[in-house]
């Protein structure tokens, strides 16, 4: 060629020897930047050729390489703005796709590429030690058949790497370069095309940054870095920073696309097929995603090749940064679309798996098991990789094996379980532990927290959960996220959980023996062990309508009154005027009849604050005895309600049981004003509404003559029935939607007729409503 001097090997050796002389970077200084306005000197030409020989690329004049690279950038820019031909272009790309059926597991290779590109940055992450990095890479790459897979793919990766480098120097159009890569990979799947190309890029890009990171401390790397002009590039890294940031940003998006495409390939075919719209839509867009990722690889390769062959002159223009950003924007739009479809695919898979797990749970409870472990694993946590329970006594994590072959009581609730409930439950639990080995070794209690997976787990929620968990002396599931969605569905649909705590009982073989033992535990405490439905029925058969049924386990003072054979008035309501009239008249009747009478105010099942204020008035005016602890009032009404729910659960709500009729009356009276129950020792004399019991006392003069004849009890009961027959107070029952089992029909405890059913919206306020609500 005219004006070009042939360079033999001795001259190349001489130049190579001369650049290793001491200089600014440990070598002889030189000017590697070529001007396009005049032919470069022959020494620089020889240096350029040496650099190309070292890279294994064709020898050519550096000015030719510069012009070719600029041509590639310009042609790429032209391709970026011509979007009308995208369909034609993609048909061309799809036309190269002819997979031969081979299956390549690209995940290990993708992990390797990810590791290279993650570390090949201008800012070196010094927080990762060499041993840690080595361990991570070992975990990701040294899998079965990984080494043999790399052996099989190395040739293809090298070919792609050389192809990209060659086309970057020859000025080939970006689309043509990308198309040539697709032609080389025609027999591979789309995910394999993508990962193999990224591996080829990582090979060159990783080498570039490896030298950049170590050339200052390694003599061999220093010499190689000089051949690639790296010292000069690093010296001006501040100027090049926007370009490197643009490259790194594009690389990150490329890797995100690759992970997304590989995830689509790994979707389980047993749960999803191409008939699912989300998957079919994604499959149609994956070729486009792969194309633009490969196109981005070519653009990044051009940048790096331009810098190492033409130095800082290549970096004069800022237009290339815009080109990289445009590619990143386009690729990011594609990525967002794929991620949206991938999320829809995972939702479809989760739904199918949830249905499968839900059905498996239903089938599991229909089988006979040797022990309870299979059932507990299905309900709480099926794997062995973590300890899913916390021991309430030691506060240490433990495995499910601690529950093997024991009666297990699952306390299922949200975080809104009442402190009163926990307090009474803890009292019963601790009492059962004092009974010795008979009960202690036979049953365990486990809190299963149920949380909506769609609700954000905030610091406030976490603190509340931790506080509740720490306060519990029994076993607890260590975190609500352990309980899977199909298990929650099973608990709600099969066990009728409606955000109100339930206590499900499983026997040592994992068989369900009671869907909710909380009712019988409130009524009979640990005496209800082993908390089976059959035990519940047996306890009801032994029970009678007596005062102990209402107050047992609450107040020993009343139990002493019963033993002493006193008359006892339990009364409630929220009308202080009625309370004054009732207590004064009751005391007057007792004095007139010369009977020992005690009275105790037990409040209402609702309106806690109003009850508190009324109790203060009763105490101040010395109207009667009260329960100062509001937990006792809560437990009294909870036990009464539990008696009703227990009968509902057993399917014996409307059987002809006089005791149950009295319980229903008491609950109804509480909803409709005041009430009173009078007992003579243990025997209940009368159970009346405020509209009947007060007139009975007021009209004592009308029936006092019957007291010597019939006795006080019968005389009062007879007159009360007379008034009751005239007044006919309404009966009303309120069942919250949080109660799992709501009866379809109910009979009135007063007249035994079918009651009407209404849907009620209720808002009770203990305090004054702020005026702001009415503005």
CSV table of C-alpha atoms in Angstrom, one decimal, residues 3 25 41 64 151 187 202 222 279-280 289 328 343 404 410 432 436 514 527 539-540 562 565 582 585 597 604 696 728:
chain,number,residue,atom,x,y,z
A,3,UNK,CA,2.8,5.4,2.0
A,25,UNK,CA,3.3,4.2,33.9
A,41,UNK,CA,3.7,8.1,11.9
A,64,UNK,CA,-9.2,2.8,8.8
A,151,UNK,CA,-16.4,-27.3,27.5
A,187,UNK,CA,-29.8,-24.1,16.4
A,202,UNK,CA,-18.3,-10.8,29.3
A,222,UNK,CA,0.7,-3.4,33.4
A,279,UNK,CA,-47.3,-16.9,28.6
A,280,UNK,CA,-48.3,-16.9,25.0
A,289,UNK,CA,-36.3,-8.9,23.7
A,328,UNK,CA,-31.4,1.2,27.6
A,343,UNK,CA,-45.9,-11.8,37.2
A,404,UNK,CA,-45.0,-35.5,67.7
A,410,UNK,CA,-53.9,-24.7,67.3
A,432,UNK,CA,-53.4,-27.4,83.4
A,436,UNK,CA,-48.6,-32.7,86.6
A,514,UNK,CA,-62.8,-30.5,67.6
A,527,UNK,CA,-61.6,-30.0,82.8
A,539,UNK,CA,-69.9,-32.2,79.7
A,540,UNK,CA,-73.3,-30.8,78.5
A,562,UNK,CA,-73.7,-20.2,97.2
A,565,UNK,CA,-77.2,-20.7,101.0
A,582,UNK,CA,-83.8,-2.3,91.1
A,585,UNK,CA,-86.5,-2.5,95.7
A,597,UNK,CA,-79.6,-11.3,99.9
A,604,UNK,CA,-73.0,-5.6,79.7
A,696,UNK,CA,-92.2,-8.0,90.3
A,728,UNK,CA,-93.9,-10.1,76.3
